[in-house]
CSV table of C-alpha atoms in Angstrom, one decimal:
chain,number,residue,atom,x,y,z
A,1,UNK,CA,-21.4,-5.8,19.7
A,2,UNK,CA,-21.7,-2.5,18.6
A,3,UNK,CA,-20.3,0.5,21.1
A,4,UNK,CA,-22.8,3.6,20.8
A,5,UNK,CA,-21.3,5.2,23.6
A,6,UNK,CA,-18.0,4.1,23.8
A,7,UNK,CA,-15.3,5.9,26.1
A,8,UNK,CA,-14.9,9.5,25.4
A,9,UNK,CA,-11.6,11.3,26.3
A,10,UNK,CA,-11.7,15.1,27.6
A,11,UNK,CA,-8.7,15.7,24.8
A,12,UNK,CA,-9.7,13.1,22.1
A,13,UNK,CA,-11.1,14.1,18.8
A,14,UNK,CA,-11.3,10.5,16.7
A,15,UNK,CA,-14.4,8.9,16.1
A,16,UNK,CA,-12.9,4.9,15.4
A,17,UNK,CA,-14.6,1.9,14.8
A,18,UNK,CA,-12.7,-1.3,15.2
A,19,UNK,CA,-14.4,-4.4,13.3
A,20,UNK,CA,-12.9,-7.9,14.0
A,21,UNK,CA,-14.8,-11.3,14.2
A,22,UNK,CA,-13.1,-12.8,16.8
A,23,UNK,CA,-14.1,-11.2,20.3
A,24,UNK,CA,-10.6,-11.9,21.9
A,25,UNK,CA,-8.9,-10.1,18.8
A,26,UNK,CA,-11.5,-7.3,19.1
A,27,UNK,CA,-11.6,-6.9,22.5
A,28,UNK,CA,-7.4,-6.3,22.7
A,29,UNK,CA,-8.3,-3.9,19.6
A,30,UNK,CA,-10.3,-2.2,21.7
A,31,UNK,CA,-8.6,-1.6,24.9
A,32,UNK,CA,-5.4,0.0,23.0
A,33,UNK,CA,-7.6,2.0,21.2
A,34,UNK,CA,-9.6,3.3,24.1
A,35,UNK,CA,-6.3,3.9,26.0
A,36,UNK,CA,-5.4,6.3,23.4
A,37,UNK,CA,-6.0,10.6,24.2
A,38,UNK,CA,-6.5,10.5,20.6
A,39,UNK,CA,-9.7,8.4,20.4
A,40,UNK,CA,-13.0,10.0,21.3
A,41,UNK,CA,-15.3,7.6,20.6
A,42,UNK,CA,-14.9,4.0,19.8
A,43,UNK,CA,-17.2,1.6,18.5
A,44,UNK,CA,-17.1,-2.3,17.9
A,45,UNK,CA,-18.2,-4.4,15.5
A,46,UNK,CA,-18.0,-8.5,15.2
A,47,UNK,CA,-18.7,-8.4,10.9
A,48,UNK,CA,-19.4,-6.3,7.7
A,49,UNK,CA,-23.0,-5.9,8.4
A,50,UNK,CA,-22.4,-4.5,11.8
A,51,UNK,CA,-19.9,-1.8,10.9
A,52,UNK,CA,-22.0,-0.8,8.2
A,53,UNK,CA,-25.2,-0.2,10.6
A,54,UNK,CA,-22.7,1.9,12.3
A,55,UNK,CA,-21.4,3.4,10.0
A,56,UNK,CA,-24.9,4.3,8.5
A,57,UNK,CA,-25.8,5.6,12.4
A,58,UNK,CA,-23.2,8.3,12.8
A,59,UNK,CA,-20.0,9.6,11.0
A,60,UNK,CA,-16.4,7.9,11.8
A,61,UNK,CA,-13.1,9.1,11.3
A,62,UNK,CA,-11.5,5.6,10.8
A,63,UNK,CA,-11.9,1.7,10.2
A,64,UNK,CA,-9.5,-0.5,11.8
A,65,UNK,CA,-10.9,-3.7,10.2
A,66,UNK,CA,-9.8,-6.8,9.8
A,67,UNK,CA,-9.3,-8.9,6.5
A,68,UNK,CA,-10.8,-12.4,7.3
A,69,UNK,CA,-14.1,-12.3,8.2
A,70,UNK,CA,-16.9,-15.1,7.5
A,71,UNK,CA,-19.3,-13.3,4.9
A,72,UNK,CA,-18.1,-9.9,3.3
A,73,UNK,CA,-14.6,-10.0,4.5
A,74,UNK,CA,-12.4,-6.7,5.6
A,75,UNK,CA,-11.1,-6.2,1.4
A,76,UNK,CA,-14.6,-6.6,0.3
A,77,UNK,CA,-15.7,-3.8,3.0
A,78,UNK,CA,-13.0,-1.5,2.7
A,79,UNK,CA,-14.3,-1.1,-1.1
A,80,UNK,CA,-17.8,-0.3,0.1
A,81,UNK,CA,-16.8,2.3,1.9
A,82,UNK,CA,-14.3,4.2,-0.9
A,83,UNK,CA,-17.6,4.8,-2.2
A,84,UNK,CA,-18.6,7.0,0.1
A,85,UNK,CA,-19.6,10.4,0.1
A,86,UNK,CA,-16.9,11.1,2.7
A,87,UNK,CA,-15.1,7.9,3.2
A,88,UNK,CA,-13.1,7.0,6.5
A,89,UNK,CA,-9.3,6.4,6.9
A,90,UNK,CA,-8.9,2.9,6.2
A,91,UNK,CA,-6.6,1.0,9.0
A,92,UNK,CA,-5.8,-3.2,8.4
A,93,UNK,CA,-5.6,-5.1,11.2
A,94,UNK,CA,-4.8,-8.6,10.4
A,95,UNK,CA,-2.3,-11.8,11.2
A,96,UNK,CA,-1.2,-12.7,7.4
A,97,UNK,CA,1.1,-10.4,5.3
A,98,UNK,CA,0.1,-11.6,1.8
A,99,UNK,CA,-2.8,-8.7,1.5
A,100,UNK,CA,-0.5,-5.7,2.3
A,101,UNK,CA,-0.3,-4.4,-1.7
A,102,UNK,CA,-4.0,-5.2,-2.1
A,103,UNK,CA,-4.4,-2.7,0.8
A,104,UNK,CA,-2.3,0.1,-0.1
A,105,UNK,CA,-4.2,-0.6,-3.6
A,106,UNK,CA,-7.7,0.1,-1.6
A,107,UNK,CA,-6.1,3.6,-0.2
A,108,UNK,CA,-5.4,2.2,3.3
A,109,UNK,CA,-3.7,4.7,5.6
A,110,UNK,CA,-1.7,1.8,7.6
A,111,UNK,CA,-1.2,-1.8,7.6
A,112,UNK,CA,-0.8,-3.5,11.5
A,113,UNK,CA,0.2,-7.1,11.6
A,114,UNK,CA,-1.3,-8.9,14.9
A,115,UNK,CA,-0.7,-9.2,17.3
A,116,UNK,CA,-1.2,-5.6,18.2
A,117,UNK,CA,0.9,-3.4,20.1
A,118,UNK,CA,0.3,0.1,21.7
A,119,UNK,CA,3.1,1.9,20.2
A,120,UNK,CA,1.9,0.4,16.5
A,121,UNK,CA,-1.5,1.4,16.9
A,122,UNK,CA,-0.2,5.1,18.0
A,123,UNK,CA,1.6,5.0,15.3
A,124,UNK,CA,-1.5,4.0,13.1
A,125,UNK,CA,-3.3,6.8,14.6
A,126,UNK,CA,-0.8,9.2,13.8
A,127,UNK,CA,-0.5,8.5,10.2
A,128,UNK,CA,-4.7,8.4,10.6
A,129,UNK,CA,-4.7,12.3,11.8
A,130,UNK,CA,-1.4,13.4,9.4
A,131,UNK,CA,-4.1,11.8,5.8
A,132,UNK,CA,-7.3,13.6,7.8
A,133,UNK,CA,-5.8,16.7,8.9
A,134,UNK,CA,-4.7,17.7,5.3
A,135,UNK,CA,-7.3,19.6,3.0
A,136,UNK,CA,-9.0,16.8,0.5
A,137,UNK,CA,-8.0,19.4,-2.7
A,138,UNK,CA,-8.9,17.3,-5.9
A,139,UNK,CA,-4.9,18.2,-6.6
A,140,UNK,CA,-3.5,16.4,-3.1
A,141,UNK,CA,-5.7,13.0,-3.9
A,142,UNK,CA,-4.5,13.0,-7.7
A,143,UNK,CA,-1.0,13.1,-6.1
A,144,UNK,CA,-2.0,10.3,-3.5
A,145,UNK,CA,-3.2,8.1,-6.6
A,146,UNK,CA,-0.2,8.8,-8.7
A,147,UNK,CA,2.4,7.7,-6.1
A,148,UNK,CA,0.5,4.7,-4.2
A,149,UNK,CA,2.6,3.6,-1.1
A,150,UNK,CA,4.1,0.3,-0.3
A,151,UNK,CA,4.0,-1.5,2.8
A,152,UNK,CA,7.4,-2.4,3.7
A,153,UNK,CA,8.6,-4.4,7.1
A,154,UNK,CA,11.9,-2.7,8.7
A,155,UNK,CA,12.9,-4.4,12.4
A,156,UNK,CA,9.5,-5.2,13.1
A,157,UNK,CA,8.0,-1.6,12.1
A,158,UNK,CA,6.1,-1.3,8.9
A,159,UNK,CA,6.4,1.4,7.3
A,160,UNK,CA,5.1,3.2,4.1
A,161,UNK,CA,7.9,3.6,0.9
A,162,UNK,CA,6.5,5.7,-1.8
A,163,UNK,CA,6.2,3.5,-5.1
A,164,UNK,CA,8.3,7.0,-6.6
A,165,UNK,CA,11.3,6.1,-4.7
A,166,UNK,CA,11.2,2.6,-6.3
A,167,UNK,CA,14.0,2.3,-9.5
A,168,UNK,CA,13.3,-1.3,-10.2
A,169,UNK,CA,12.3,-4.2,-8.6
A,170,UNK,CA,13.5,-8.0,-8.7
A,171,UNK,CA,12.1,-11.7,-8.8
A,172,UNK,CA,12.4,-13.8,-5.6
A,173,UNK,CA,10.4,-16.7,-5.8
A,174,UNK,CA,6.8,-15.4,-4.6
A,175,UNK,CA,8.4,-12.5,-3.3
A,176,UNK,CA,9.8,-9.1,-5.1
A,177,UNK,CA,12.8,-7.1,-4.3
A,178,UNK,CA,12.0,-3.3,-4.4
A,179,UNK,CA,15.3,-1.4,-4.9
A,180,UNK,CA,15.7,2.3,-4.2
A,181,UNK,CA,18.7,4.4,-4.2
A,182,UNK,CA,19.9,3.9,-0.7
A,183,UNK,CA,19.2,-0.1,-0.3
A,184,UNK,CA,16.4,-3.1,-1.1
A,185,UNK,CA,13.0,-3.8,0.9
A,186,UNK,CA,11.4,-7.5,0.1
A,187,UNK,CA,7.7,-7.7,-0.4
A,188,UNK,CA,5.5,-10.4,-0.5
A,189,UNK,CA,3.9,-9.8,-4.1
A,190,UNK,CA,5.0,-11.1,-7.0
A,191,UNK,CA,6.9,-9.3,-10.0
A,192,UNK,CA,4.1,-10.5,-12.3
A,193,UNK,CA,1.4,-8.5,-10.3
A,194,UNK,CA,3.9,-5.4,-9.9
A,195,UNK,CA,4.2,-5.2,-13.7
A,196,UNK,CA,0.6,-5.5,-14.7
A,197,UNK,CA,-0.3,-2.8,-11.6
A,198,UNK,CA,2.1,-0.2,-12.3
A,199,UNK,CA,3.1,-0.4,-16.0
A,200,UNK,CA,0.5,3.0,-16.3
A,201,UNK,CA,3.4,4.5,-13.8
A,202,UNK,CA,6.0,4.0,-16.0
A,203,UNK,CA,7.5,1.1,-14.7
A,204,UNK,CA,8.5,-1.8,-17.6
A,205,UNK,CA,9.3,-5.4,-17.5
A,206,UNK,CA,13.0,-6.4,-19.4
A,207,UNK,CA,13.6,-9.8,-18.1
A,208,UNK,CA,11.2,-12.4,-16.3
A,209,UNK,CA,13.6,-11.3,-13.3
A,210,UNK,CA,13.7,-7.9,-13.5
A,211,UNK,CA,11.0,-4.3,-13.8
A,212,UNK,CA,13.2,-1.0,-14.1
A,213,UNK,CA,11.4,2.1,-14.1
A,214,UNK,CA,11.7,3.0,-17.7
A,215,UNK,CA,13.0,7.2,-17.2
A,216,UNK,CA,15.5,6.4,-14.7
A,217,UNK,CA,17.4,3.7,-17.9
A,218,UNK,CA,20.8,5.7,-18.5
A,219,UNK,CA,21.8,3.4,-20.9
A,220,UNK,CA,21.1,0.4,-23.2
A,221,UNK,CA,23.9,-1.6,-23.9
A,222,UNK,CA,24.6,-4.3,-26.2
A,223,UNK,CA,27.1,-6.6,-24.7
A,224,UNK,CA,28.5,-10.0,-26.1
A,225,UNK,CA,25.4,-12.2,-24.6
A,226,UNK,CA,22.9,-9.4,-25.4
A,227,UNK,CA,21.7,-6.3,-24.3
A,228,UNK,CA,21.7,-4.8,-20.7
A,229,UNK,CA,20.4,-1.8,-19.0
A,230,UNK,CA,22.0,0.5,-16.7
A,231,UNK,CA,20.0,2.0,-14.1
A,232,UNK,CA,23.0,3.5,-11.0
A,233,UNK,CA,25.8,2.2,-12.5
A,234,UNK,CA,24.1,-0.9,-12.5
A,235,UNK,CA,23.6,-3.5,-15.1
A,236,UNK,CA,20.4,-5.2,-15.4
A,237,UNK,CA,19.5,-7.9,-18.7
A,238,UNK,CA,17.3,-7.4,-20.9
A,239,UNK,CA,15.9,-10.8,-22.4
A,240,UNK,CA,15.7,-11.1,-26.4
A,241,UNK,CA,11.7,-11.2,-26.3
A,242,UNK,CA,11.3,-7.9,-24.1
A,243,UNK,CA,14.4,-6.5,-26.0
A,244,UNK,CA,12.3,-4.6,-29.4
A,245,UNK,CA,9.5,-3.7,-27.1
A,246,UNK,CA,11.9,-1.7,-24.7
A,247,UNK,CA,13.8,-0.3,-27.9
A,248,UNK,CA,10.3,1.1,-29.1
A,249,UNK,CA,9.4,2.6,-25.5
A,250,UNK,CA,12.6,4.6,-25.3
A,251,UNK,CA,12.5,5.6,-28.6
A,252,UNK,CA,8.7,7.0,-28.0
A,253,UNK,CA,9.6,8.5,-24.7
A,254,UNK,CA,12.9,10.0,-26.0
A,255,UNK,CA,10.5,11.9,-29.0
A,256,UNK,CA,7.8,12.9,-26.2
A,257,UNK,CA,10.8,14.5,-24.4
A,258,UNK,CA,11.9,16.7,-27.5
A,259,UNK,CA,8.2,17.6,-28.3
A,260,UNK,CA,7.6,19.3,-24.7
């Protein structure tokens, strides 16, 4: 199903390669993408092994690839190919929501929930030419890696929220509650997960409810039912058995402070 020759435009300059195992899916893929100035050639592919023989043929700019796919499925891929000499941009195409986090994990440059629309896959391709166009200096990816973005859904548009603008984040059942300073964005990730993927970011768990980013804690307050934690004039609790461990972090990032 693979497109050597796919349509070439007189202005594009992307080489894309749109990998979906369900020809309908694929096919509307496809004629978005071809209708774009941007793309310059576009190849197909129906599975993992396909995309790979095409990739392996000729150099691509970006992957739109979807998640679930019979045999070696879109996450499972997009890892194969971050080991790449010269990796492609990275674009998820998929119906379900619950991967979003593991893709933004994986580098993705965009996240499209089906089913597709123009404007969102312009948009894709924008952010796709903004990651490309901007010199891989060993300095710009460390930054990349050290503030990871975070899928978030706004009237229908998903956009990207640094993980830096975060100042703490909130249980809701399955879900987690990412607070910033000018309002709250729910995700579809669990606070569990959060904690265990960011704590090397500085990011610390005080309650079973609550993660606070541990330099943005004004204050530590003991109050008649225990202690709480103010992060922008707002109180969060801290729960007895998280309550010496946070002491001891403060305490250790307070010294590293005075020793700089």
């Amino acid at each position: 199903m693979s497109e050597r020759g796919g349509a070439v435009s007189a202005s594009g300059f992307l080489r894309v390669l749109a990998v979906d195992d369900e020809p309908p899916a694929l096919d509307e893929l496809a004629y978005h993408l071809r209708s774009d100035p941007r793309v310059a050639r576009l190849h197909t592919a129906g599975d993992a092994t396909e995309a790979l023989r095409v990739l392996r043929d000729g150099d691509v700019d970006v992957v739109f690839l979807d998640i679930r796919m019979p045999g070696l499925d879109g996450m499972e891929l997009a890892r194969v190919l971050r080991r790449f000499a010269r990796p492609p941009a990275i674009v998820f195409v998929t119906a379900y929501d619950d991967g979003a986090v593991d893709a933004f994990d994986l580098g993705a440059t965009d996240y499209v929930r089906k089913p597709v629309r123009a404007e969102r896959l312009a948009e894709s391709l924008r952010r796709v030419i903004g990651s490309r166009v901007v010199p891989s200096h060993p300095a710009a990816l460390a930054r990349a890696e050290e503030d990871p973005t975070i899928p978030i859904e706004l009237a229908g548009t998903t956009r990207m929220l640094p993980r830096s603008a975060v100042r703490w984040v909130e249980a809701q059942g399955d879900y987690a509650r990412l607070h910033t300073a000018d309002g709250s964005h729910l995700v579809r990730v669990s606070l569990a997960t959060l904690a265990e993927r960011w704590a090397d970011a500085g990011f610390v768990r005080i309650h079973r409810s609550y993660l606070v980013q541990l330099k943005l804690i004004a204050e530590l307050r003991l109050v008649n039912s225990g202690y709480v934690v103010v992060i922008d004039s707002t109180e969060l609790p801290v729960s007895r058995r998280h309550t010496r461990e946070l002491k001891d972090k403060l305490v250790r990032a307070a010294k590293q402070d005075w020793n700089r």
